[in-house]
Tab-separated table of C-alpha atoms and ligand atoms in Angstrom:
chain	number	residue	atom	x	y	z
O	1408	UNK	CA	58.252	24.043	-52.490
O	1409	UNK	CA	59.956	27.492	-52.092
O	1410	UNK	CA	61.995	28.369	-48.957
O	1411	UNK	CA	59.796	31.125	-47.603
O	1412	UNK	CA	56.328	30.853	-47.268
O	1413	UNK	CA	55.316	33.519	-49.672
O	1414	UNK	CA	51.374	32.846	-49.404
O	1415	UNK	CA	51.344	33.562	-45.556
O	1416	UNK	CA	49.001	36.633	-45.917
O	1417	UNK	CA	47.151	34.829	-48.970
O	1418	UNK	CA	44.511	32.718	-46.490
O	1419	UNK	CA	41.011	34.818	-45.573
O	1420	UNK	CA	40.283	34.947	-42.312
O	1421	UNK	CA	36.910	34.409	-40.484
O	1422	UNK	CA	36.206	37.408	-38.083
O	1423	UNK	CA	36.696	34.873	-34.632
O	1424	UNK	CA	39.999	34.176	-36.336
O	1425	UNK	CA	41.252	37.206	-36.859
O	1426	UNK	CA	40.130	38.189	-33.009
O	1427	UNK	CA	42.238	34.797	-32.205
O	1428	UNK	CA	45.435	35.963	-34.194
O	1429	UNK	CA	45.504	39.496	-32.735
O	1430	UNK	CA	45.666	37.774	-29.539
O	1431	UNK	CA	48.045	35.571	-30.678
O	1432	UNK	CA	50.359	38.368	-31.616
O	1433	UNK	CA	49.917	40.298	-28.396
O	1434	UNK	CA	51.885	37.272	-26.854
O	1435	UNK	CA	54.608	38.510	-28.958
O	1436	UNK	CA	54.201	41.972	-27.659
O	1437	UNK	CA	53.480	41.533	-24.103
O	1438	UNK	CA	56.524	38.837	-24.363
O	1439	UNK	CA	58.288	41.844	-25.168
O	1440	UNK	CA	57.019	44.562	-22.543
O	1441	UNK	CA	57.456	42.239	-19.916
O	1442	UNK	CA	61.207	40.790	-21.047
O	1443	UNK	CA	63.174	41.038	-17.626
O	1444	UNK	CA	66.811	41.225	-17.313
O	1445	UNK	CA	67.643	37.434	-15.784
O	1446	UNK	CA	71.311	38.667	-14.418
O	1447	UNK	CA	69.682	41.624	-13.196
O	1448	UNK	CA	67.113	40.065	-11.468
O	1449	UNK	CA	69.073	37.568	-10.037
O	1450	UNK	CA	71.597	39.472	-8.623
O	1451	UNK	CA	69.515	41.587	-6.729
O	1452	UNK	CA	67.291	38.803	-5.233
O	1453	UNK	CA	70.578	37.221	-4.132
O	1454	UNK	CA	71.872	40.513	-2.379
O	1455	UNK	CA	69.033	40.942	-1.041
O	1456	UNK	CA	68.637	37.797	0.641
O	1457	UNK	CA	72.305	37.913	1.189
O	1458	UNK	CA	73.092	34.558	-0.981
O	1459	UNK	CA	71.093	31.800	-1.280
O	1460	UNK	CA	69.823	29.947	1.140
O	1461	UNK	CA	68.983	26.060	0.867
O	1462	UNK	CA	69.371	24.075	3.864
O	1463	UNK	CA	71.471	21.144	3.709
O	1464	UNK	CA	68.991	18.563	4.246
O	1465	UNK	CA	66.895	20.098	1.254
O	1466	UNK	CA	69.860	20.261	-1.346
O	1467	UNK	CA	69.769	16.177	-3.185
O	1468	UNK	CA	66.020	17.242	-3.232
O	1469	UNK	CA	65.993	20.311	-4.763
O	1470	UNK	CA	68.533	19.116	-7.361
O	1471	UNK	CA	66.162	15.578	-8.014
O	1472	UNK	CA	63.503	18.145	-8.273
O	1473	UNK	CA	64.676	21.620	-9.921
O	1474	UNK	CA	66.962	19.137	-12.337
O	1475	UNK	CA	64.719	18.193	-14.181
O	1476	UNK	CA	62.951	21.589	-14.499
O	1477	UNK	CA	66.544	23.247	-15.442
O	1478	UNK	CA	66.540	20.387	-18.591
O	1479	UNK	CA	62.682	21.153	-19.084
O	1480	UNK	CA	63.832	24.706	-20.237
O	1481	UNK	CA	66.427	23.761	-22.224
O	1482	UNK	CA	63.653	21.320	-24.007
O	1483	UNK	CA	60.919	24.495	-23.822
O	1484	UNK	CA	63.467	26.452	-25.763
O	1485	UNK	CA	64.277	23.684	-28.467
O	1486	UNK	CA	60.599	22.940	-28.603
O	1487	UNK	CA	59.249	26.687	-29.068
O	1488	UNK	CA	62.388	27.392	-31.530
O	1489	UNK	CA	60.809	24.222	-33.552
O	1490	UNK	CA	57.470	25.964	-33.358
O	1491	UNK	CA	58.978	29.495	-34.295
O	1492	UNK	CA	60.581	28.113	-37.441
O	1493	UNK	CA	57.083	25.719	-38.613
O	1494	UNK	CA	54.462	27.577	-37.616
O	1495	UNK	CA	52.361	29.930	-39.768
O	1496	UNK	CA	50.952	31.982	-40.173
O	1497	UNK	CA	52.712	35.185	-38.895
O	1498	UNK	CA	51.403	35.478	-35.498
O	1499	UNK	CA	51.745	32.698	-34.322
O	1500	UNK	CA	55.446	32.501	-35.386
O	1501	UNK	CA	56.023	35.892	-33.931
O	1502	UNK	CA	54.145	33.949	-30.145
O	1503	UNK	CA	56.456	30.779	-30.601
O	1504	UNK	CA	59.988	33.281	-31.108
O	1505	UNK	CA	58.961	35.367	-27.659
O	1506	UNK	CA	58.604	32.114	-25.922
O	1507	UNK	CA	62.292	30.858	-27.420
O	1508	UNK	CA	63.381	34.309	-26.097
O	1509	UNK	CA	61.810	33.674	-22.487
O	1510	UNK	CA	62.922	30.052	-22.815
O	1511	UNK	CA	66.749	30.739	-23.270
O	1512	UNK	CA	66.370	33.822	-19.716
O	1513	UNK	CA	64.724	30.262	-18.285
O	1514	UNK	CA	67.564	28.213	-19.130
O	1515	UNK	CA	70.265	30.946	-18.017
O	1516	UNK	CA	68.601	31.766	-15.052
O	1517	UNK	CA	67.781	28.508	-13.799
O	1518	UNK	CA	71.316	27.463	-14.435
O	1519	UNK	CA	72.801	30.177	-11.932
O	1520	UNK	CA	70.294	29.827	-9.751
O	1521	UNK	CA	71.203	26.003	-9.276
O	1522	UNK	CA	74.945	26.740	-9.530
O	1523	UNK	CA	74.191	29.593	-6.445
O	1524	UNK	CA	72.618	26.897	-4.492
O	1525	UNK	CA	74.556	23.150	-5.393
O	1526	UNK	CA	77.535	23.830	-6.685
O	1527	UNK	CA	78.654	23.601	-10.456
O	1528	UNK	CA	75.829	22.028	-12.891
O	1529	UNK	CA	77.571	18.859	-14.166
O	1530	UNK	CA	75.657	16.452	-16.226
O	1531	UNK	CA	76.401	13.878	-14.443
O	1532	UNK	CA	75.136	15.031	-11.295
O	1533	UNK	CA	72.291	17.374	-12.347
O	1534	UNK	CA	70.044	14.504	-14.394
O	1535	UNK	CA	66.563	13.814	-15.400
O	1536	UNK	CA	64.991	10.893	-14.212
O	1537	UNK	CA	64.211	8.354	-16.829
O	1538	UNK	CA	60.368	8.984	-17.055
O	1539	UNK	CA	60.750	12.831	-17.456
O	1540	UNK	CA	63.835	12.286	-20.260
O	1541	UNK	CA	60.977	9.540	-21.668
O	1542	UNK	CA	58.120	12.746	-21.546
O	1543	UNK	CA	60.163	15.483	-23.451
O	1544	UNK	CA	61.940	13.521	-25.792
O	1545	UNK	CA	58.769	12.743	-26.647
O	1546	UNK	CA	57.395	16.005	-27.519
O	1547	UNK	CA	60.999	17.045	-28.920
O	1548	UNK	CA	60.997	14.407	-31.669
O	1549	UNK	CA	57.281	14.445	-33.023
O	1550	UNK	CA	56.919	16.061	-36.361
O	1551	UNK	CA	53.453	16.999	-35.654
O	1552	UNK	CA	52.791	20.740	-34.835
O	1553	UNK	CA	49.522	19.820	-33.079
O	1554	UNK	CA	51.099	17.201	-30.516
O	1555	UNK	CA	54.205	19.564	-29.739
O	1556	UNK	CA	51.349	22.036	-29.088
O	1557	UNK	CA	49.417	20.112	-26.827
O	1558	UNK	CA	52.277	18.331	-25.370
O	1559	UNK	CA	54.533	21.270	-24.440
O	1560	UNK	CA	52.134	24.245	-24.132
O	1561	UNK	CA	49.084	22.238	-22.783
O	1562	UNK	CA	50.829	19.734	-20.714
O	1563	UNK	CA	53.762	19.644	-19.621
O	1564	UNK	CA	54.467	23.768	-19.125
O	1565	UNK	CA	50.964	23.514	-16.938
O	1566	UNK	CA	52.589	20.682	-14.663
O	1567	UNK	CA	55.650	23.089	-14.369
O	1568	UNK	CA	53.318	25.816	-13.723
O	1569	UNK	CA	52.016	23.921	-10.563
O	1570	UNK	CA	55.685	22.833	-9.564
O	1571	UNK	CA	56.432	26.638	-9.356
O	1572	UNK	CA	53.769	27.725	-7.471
O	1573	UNK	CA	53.681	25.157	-5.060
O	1574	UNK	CA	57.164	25.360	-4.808
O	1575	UNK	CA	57.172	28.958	-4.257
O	1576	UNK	CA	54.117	28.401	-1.333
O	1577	UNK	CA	56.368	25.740	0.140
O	1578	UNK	CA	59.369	28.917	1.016
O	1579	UNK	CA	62.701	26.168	-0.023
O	1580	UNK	CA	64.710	28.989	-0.190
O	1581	UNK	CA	64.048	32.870	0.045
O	1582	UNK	CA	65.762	33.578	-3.587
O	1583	UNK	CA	63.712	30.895	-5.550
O	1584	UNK	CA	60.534	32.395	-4.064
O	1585	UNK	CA	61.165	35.496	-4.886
O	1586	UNK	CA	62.586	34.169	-8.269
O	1587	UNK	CA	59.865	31.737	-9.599
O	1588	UNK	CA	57.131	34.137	-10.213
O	1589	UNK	CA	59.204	35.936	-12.722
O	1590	UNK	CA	59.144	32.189	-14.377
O	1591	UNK	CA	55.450	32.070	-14.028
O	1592	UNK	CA	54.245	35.047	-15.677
O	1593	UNK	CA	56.307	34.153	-18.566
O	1594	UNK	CA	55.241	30.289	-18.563
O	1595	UNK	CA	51.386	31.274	-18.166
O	1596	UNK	CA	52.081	33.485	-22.182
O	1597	UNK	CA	53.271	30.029	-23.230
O	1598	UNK	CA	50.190	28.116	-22.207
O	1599	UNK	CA	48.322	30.939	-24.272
O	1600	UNK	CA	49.988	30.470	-27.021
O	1601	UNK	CA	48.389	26.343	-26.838
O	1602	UNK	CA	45.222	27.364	-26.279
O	1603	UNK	CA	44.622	30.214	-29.096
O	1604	UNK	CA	46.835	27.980	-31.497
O	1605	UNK	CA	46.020	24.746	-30.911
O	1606	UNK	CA	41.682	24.757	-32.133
O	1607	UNK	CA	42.912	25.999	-35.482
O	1608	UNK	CA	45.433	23.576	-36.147
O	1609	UNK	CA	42.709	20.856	-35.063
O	1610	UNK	CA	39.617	22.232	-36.877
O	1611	UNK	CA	41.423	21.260	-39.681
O	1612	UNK	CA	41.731	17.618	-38.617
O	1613	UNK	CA	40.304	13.974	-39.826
O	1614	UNK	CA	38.755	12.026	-37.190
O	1615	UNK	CA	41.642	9.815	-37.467
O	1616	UNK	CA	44.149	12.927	-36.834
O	1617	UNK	CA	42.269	13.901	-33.641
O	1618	UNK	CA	42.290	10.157	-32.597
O	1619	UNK	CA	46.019	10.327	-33.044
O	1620	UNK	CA	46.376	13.319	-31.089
O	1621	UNK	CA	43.837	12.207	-28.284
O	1622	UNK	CA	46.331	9.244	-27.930
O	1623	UNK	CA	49.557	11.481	-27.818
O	1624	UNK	CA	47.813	13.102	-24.988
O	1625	UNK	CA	46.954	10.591	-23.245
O	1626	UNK	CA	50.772	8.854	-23.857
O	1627	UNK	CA	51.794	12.638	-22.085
O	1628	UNK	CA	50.125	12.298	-19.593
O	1629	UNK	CA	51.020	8.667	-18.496
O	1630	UNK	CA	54.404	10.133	-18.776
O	1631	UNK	CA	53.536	13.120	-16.570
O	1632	UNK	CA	52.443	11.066	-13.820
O	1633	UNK	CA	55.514	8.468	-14.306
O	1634	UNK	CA	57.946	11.730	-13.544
O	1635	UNK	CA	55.614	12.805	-11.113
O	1636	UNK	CA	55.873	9.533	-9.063
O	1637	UNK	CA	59.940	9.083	-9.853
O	1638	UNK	CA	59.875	12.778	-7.842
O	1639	UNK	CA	57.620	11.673	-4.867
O	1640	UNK	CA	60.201	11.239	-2.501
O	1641	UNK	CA	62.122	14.334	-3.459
O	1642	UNK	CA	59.224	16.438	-3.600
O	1643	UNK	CA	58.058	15.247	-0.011
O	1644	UNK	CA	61.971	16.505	0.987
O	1645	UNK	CA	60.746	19.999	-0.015
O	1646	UNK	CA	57.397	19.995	1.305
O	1647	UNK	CA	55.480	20.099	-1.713
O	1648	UNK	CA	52.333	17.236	-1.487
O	1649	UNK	CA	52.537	15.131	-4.659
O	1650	UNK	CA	49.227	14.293	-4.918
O	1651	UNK	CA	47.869	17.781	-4.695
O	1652	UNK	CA	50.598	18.869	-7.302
O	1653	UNK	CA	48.884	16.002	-9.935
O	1654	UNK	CA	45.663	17.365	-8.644
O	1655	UNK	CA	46.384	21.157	-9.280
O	1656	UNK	CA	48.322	19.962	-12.169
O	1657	UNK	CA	45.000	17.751	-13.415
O	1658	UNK	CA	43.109	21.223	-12.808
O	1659	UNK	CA	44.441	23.892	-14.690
O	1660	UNK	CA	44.600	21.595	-17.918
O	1661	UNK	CA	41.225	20.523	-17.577
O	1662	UNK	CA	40.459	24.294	-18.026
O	1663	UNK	CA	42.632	24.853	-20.937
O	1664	UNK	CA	41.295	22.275	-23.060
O	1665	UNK	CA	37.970	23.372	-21.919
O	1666	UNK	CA	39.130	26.473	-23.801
O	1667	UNK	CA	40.896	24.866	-26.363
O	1668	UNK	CA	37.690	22.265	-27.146
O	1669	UNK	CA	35.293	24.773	-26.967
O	1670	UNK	CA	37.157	26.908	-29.801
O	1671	UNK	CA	37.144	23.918	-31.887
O	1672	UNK	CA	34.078	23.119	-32.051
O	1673	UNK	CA	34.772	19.629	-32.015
O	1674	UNK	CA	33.854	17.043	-29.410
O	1675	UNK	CA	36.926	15.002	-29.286
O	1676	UNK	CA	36.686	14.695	-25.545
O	1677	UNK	CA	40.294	13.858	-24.350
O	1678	UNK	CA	40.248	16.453	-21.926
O	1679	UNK	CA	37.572	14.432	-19.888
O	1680	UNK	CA	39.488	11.244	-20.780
O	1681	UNK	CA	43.012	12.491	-19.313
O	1682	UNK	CA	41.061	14.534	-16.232
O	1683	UNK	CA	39.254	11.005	-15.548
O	1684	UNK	CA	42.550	9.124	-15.830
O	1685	UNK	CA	44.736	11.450	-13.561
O	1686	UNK	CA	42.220	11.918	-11.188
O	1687	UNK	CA	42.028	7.538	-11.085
O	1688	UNK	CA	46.016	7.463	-10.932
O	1689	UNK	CA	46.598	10.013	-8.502
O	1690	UNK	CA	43.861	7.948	-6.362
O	1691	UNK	CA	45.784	4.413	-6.710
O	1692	UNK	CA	48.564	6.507	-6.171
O	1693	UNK	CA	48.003	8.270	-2.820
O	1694	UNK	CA	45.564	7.940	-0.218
O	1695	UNK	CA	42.371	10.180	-0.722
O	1696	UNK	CA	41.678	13.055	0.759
O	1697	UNK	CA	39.226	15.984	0.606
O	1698	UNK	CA	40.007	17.732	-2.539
O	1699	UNK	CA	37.020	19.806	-2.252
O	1700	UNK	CA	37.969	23.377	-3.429
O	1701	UNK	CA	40.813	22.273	-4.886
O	1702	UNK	CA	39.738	21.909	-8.893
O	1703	UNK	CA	36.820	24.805	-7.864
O	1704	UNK	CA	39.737	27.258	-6.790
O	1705	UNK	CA	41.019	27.435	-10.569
O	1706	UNK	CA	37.817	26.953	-11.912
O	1707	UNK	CA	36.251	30.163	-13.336
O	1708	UNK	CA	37.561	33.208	-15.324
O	1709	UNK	CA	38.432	31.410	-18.806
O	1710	UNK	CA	35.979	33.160	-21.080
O	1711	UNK	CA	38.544	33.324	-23.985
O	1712	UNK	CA	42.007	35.565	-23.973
O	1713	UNK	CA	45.238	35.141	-23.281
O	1714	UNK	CA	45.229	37.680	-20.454
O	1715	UNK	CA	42.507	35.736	-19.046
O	1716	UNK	CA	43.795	32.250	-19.287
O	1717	UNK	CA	47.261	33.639	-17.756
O	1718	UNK	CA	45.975	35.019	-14.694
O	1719	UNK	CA	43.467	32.088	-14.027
O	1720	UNK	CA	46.663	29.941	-14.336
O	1721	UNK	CA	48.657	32.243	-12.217
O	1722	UNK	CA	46.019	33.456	-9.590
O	1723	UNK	CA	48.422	35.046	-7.295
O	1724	UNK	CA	51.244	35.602	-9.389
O	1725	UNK	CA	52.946	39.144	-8.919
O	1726	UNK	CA	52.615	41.776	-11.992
O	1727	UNK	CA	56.142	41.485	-13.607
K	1169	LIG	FE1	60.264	28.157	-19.186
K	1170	LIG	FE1	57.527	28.034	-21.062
């Protein structure tokens, strides 16, 4: 097999997929408008605000929570640079190097932020807990284009998603909130690039290949929920509810593999299978309450488009 893939431009295309791949490519492009200056940006929030601001009660939280998400870029980055270098054909190699490009400002960014706030990042003292180390090394080490897809873009960057947001509702400090919708806009392009991607890859698939990635998915997600849970405490610290971050979380993917399974033409189904199984977790979990409005509050807007899907993901996300 030669080194470059010189038949890239050899496949026809069907008319929906060329609509698909245009779309695909704009991520590259709007990646690219919308690239932001991380020391830049930074810097001015913090002079602004006049440093950063985390009270002292809210620090071990914010490091048991933002941690994690500070080791989640690093794996975004490896993750999309994986995708960047397998993926064909061209747009969708051009999507997965913007997101390496926003994933490395992430990783930076995230990093300064944390020094700002707790001191020098050591690894000893900025860790993942087990369950999330369990969820990404997961998604890290699998060969298979499809699961990294579904694992990274689908579900884990839409749980991070909801960790911003709420996050950014729950006012921890005034730099983060003025910081994590920069994150979001970005993060929201990444979850487009799982949804336009993703149906191709699995039109292509046996039963027993969809079966296999149904199970991935459902493996994710029983991860998910483990670092979820591990969190809890921490989480409570900073006044973000776990249960309605599962259930927000449990929301916007039911509405991208709405997207994604309606593209495919396929009834595989796992989105109703991992919907039904966080929504029976979170339950056991936590007490009940009325989540009326909750799931309807993301629910509309996702005719097709990565503009679309971004801005139902990010409802009240600033323009960059
Ligand atoms: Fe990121
Ligand atoms: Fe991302």
């Amino acid at each position: 097999m030669p080194a470059l893939p010189y038949d890239m431009f050899d496949l026809e295309r069907s008319a929906a997929d060329a609509r698909r791949f245009d779309r695909v490519e704009n991520i590259y492009h709007r990646g690219q408008d919308l690239a932001w200056d991380g020391r830049d940006v930074l810097e001015r929030i913090v002079t602004k605000h006049g440093g950063v601001h985390v009270p002292p009660a809210k620090q071990d939280a914010l490091r048991r929570v933002f941690g994690p998400i500070l080791w989640g870029e690093l794996a975004a980055w490896k993750i999309s640079a994986q995708l960047a270098d397998r993926l064909e054909p061209l747009e969708a190699k051009m999507a997965a190097t913007s997101q390496a490009h926003d994933e490395a400002r992430h990783f930076y960014v995230m990093h300064d932020y944390l020094t700002l706030a707790l001191g020098a990042v050591r690894g000893s003292t900025v860790r993942m807990h087990p369950a999330s180390e369990r969820l990404l090394s997961m998604v890290l080490e699998s060969d298979d284009l499809a699961q990294k897809l579904m694992g990274m873009q689908l579900q884990v960057e839409t749980t991070a998603l909801t960790i911003f947001q709420h996050a950014r509702e729950a006012r921890i400090c005034p730099v983060l909130t003025e910081l994590l919708p920069y994150f979001e806009k970005d993060e929201a392009r990444h979850v487009g690039l799982g949804t336009q991607v993703l149906p191709m890859l699995m039109r292509g698939m046996s039963r027993l290949e969809s079966a296999r990635l149904s199970a991935f998915s459902l493996r994710i997600t029983f991860w998910l929920l483990a670092s979820n849970r591990a969190m809890e405490p921490a989480l409570r610290v900073l006044g973000l509810d776990p249960r309605r971050v599962l259930m927000l979380a449990k929301s916007k993917q039911t509405l991208v593999w709405d997207e994604v399974w309606r593209a495919t033409e396929k009834q595989v189904g796992v989105g109703d299978a991992v919907g039904r199984v966080m929504e029976a977790i979170a339950s056991g979990l936590w007490p009940p309450e009325d989540q009326r409005g909750l799931a309807g509050a993301f629910a509309h807007g996702l005719g097709g488009g990565v503009d679309q899907v971004a801005t139902t993901i990010v409802p009240d996300a600033p323009e960059a």
